[in-house]
Amino acid sequence: MKIKIYAIGYLKEMYLKLAINAYVERLKPYTNLQIIEVADEAIGNNPNAKDIEIAKNKEGKKVLKLLKKNEYLVGLDLTNKQLTSEQFAVYLQDKLVAGRANLSFVIGGSHGLSKELKGRCQDWLALSKMTFLHQMTRLILLEQIYRAFKINRNEPYHK
């Protein structure tokens, strides 16, 4: 299975880079993983709703240009369905069994995803009801993907 994570905004924090790189290394035996960063749009300190919408649309178009037609895209948003780690493991396994050799996730920027990009998503998940920094979401998603592979192979890690 090939997994892609589209992330709007670049990682700047070294502690997150180190943690994310650790999970990327851990995942190498299980999947071909690719993280694709797309520049977020600068909109100033006090943007109005129109400025935010324009920025989200520009960010969305950047991601849409990179997507392949057959990519199964899962949007991450805190208002959607939440899964336990065990349920997420089943979710990944089901996608593999269904012949989805390519599974992609998209993490929005600080203001979320554009309507057009949301329309391209075939499924939606929420990692939590809590709000996380979008940079932190990458780490949490990677950890859950790793945990899912360990669960599906009955390997020690999940407690």
Protein backbone atom coordinates (compact mmCIF):
# COMPACT_ATOMS: atom_id res chain seq x y z
CA MET A 1 0.00 0.00 0.00
CA LYS A 2 1.22 3.47 -0.87
CA ILE A 3 0.17 6.24 1.49
CA LYS A 4 0.47 9.94 0.74
CA ILE A 5 -0.11 12.78 3.14
CA TYR A 6 -0.78 16.16 1.59
CA ALA A 7 -0.07 18.87 4.14
CA ILE A 8 -0.74 22.56 3.68
CA GLY A 9 2.06 24.53 5.31
CA TYR A 10 5.68 23.68 5.93
CA LEU A 11 7.07 22.28 9.15
CA LYS A 12 9.32 24.74 10.92
CA GLU A 13 9.60 23.26 14.40
CA MET A 14 12.62 20.97 14.76
CA TYR A 15 11.00 18.83 17.48
CA LEU A 16 8.12 17.99 15.12
CA LYS A 17 10.49 17.29 12.22
CA LEU A 18 12.44 14.85 14.40
CA ALA A 19 9.32 13.06 15.62
CA ILE A 20 7.79 12.87 12.14
CA ASN A 21 11.04 11.56 10.65
CA ALA A 22 11.12 8.87 13.35
CA TYR A 23 7.66 7.62 12.31
CA VAL A 24 8.52 7.85 8.62
CA GLU A 25 11.46 5.52 9.33
CA ARG A 26 9.29 3.18 11.43
CA LEU A 27 6.76 2.93 8.59
CA LYS A 28 9.27 1.96 5.89
CA PRO A 29 8.81 -1.82 6.37
CA TYR A 30 5.03 -1.47 6.09
CA THR A 31 4.24 1.07 3.40
CA ASN A 32 5.61 3.37 0.77
CA LEU A 33 4.94 6.71 2.48
CA GLN A 34 5.19 10.13 0.92
CA ILE A 35 4.55 13.47 2.64
CA ILE A 36 3.86 16.31 0.22
CA GLU A 37 4.01 19.80 1.65
CA VAL A 38 2.22 22.66 -0.08
CA ALA A 39 2.90 26.28 0.82
CA ASP A 40 0.21 27.96 2.84
CA GLU A 41 -0.97 31.42 1.88
CA ALA A 42 0.06 34.39 4.00
CA ILE A 43 -3.01 36.37 5.00
CA GLY A 44 -1.90 38.65 7.82
CA ASN A 45 -2.83 38.83 11.48
CA ASN A 46 -6.48 39.91 11.28
CA PRO A 47 -7.91 38.38 8.10
CA ASN A 48 -11.57 38.77 7.26
CA ALA A 49 -13.74 35.91 5.98
CA LYS A 50 -13.10 36.83 2.34
CA ASP A 51 -9.30 36.83 2.84
CA ILE A 52 -9.50 33.41 4.50
CA GLU A 53 -11.66 32.00 1.70
CA ILE A 54 -9.28 33.32 -0.97
CA ALA A 55 -6.29 31.79 0.84
CA LYS A 56 -8.04 28.42 1.25
CA ASN A 57 -8.98 28.41 -2.44
CA LYS A 58 -5.37 29.08 -3.48
CA GLU A 59 -4.08 26.35 -1.15
CA GLY A 60 -6.73 23.94 -2.39
CA LYS A 61 -5.82 24.51 -6.03
CA LYS A 62 -2.18 23.71 -5.25
CA VAL A 63 -3.16 20.35 -3.76
CA LEU A 64 -5.68 19.56 -6.52
CA LYS A 65 -2.95 20.06 -9.16
CA LEU A 66 -0.85 17.37 -7.47
CA LEU A 67 -3.59 14.75 -7.11
CA LYS A 68 -3.82 11.86 -9.53
CA LYS A 69 -7.26 10.86 -10.84
CA ASN A 70 -7.29 7.49 -9.08
CA GLU A 71 -6.12 8.74 -5.68
CA TYR A 72 -8.54 7.92 -2.90
CA LEU A 73 -8.47 11.08 -0.82
CA VAL A 74 -9.39 11.21 2.86
CA GLY A 75 -9.90 14.64 4.37
CA LEU A 76 -9.09 15.27 8.01
CA ASP A 77 -11.46 17.56 9.85
CA LEU A 78 -12.53 17.62 13.49
CA THR A 79 -16.24 17.62 12.59
CA ASN A 80 -16.19 14.18 10.96
CA LYS A 81 -16.27 10.59 12.15
CA GLN A 82 -13.80 9.49 14.78
CA LEU A 83 -12.35 6.00 14.94
CA THR A 84 -10.59 4.16 17.71
CA SER A 85 -7.10 2.92 16.87
CA GLU A 86 -8.52 -0.57 16.32
CA GLN A 87 -11.23 0.80 14.01
CA PHE A 88 -8.63 2.80 12.08
CA ALA A 89 -6.56 -0.38 11.64
CA VAL A 90 -9.64 -2.09 10.16
CA TYR A 91 -10.27 0.99 7.99
CA LEU A 92 -6.76 0.79 6.50
CA GLN A 93 -7.04 -2.97 6.04
CA ASP A 94 -10.42 -2.58 4.32
CA LYS A 95 -8.97 -0.04 1.88
CA LEU A 96 -6.16 -2.46 1.05
CA VAL A 97 -8.56 -5.40 0.58
CA ALA A 98 -10.82 -3.20 -1.59
CA GLY A 99 -7.89 -2.80 -3.97
CA ARG A 100 -6.92 0.70 -2.92
CA ALA A 101 -3.20 0.48 -3.47
CA ASN A 102 -3.00 4.26 -3.09
CA LEU A 103 -4.51 5.99 -0.09
CA SER A 104 -4.04 9.70 0.44
CA PHE A 105 -4.83 11.98 3.35
CA VAL A 106 -5.09 15.76 3.22
CA ILE A 107 -4.42 18.03 6.19
CA GLY A 108 -5.63 21.59 5.80
CA GLY A 109 -3.83 24.71 6.83
CA SER A 110 -4.72 26.78 9.86
CA HIS A 111 -8.05 27.80 8.31
CA GLY A 112 -9.02 24.39 6.93
CA LEU A 113 -9.68 23.15 3.41
CA SER A 114 -11.29 24.86 0.42
CA LYS A 115 -14.76 23.81 -0.74
CA GLU A 116 -13.28 22.52 -4.00
CA LEU A 117 -10.74 20.34 -2.21
CA LYS A 118 -13.40 19.12 0.22
CA GLY A 119 -15.47 18.11 -2.80
CA ARG A 120 -12.60 15.96 -4.07
CA CYS A 121 -12.39 13.95 -0.82
CA GLN A 122 -14.03 10.52 -0.98
CA ASP A 123 -14.01 10.08 2.77
CA TRP A 124 -13.54 12.06 5.97
CA LEU A 125 -12.01 11.30 9.34
CA ALA A 126 -11.44 13.21 12.55
CA LEU A 127 -8.46 12.41 14.74
CA SER A 128 -10.17 13.94 17.75
CA LYS A 129 -12.82 16.44 18.79
CA MET A 130 -9.94 18.59 20.00
CA THR A 131 -8.25 21.11 17.74
CA PHE A 132 -4.57 20.49 16.97
CA LEU A 133 -2.00 22.58 15.18
CA HIS A 134 -2.06 21.37 11.59
CA GLN A 135 1.66 20.57 11.94
CA MET A 136 0.91 18.41 14.99
CA THR A 137 -1.83 16.62 13.05
CA ARG A 138 0.83 15.12 10.76
CA LEU A 139 2.57 13.53 13.71
CA ILE A 140 -0.64 12.18 15.21
CA LEU A 141 -1.75 10.76 11.85
CA LEU A 142 1.62 9.09 11.27
CA GLU A 143 1.57 7.55 14.73
CA GLN A 144 -1.92 6.17 14.13
CA ILE A 145 -0.94 4.76 10.72
CA TYR A 146 2.05 3.05 12.34
CA ARG A 147 -0.13 1.75 15.17
CA ALA A 148 -2.65 0.43 12.62
CA PHE A 149 0.01 -1.57 10.78
CA LYS A 150 1.24 -3.03 14.08
CA ILE A 151 -2.33 -3.96 15.09
CA ASN A 152 -3.06 -5.55 11.71
CA ARG A 153 0.09 -7.68 11.94
CA ASN A 154 -0.39 -8.58 15.60
CA GLU A 155 2.98 -7.06 16.40
CA PRO A 156 3.77 -5.58 19.81
CA TYR A 157 3.27 -1.83 20.18
CA HIS A 158 -0.44 -1.21 20.69
CA LYS A 159 -1.56 -1.24 24.30
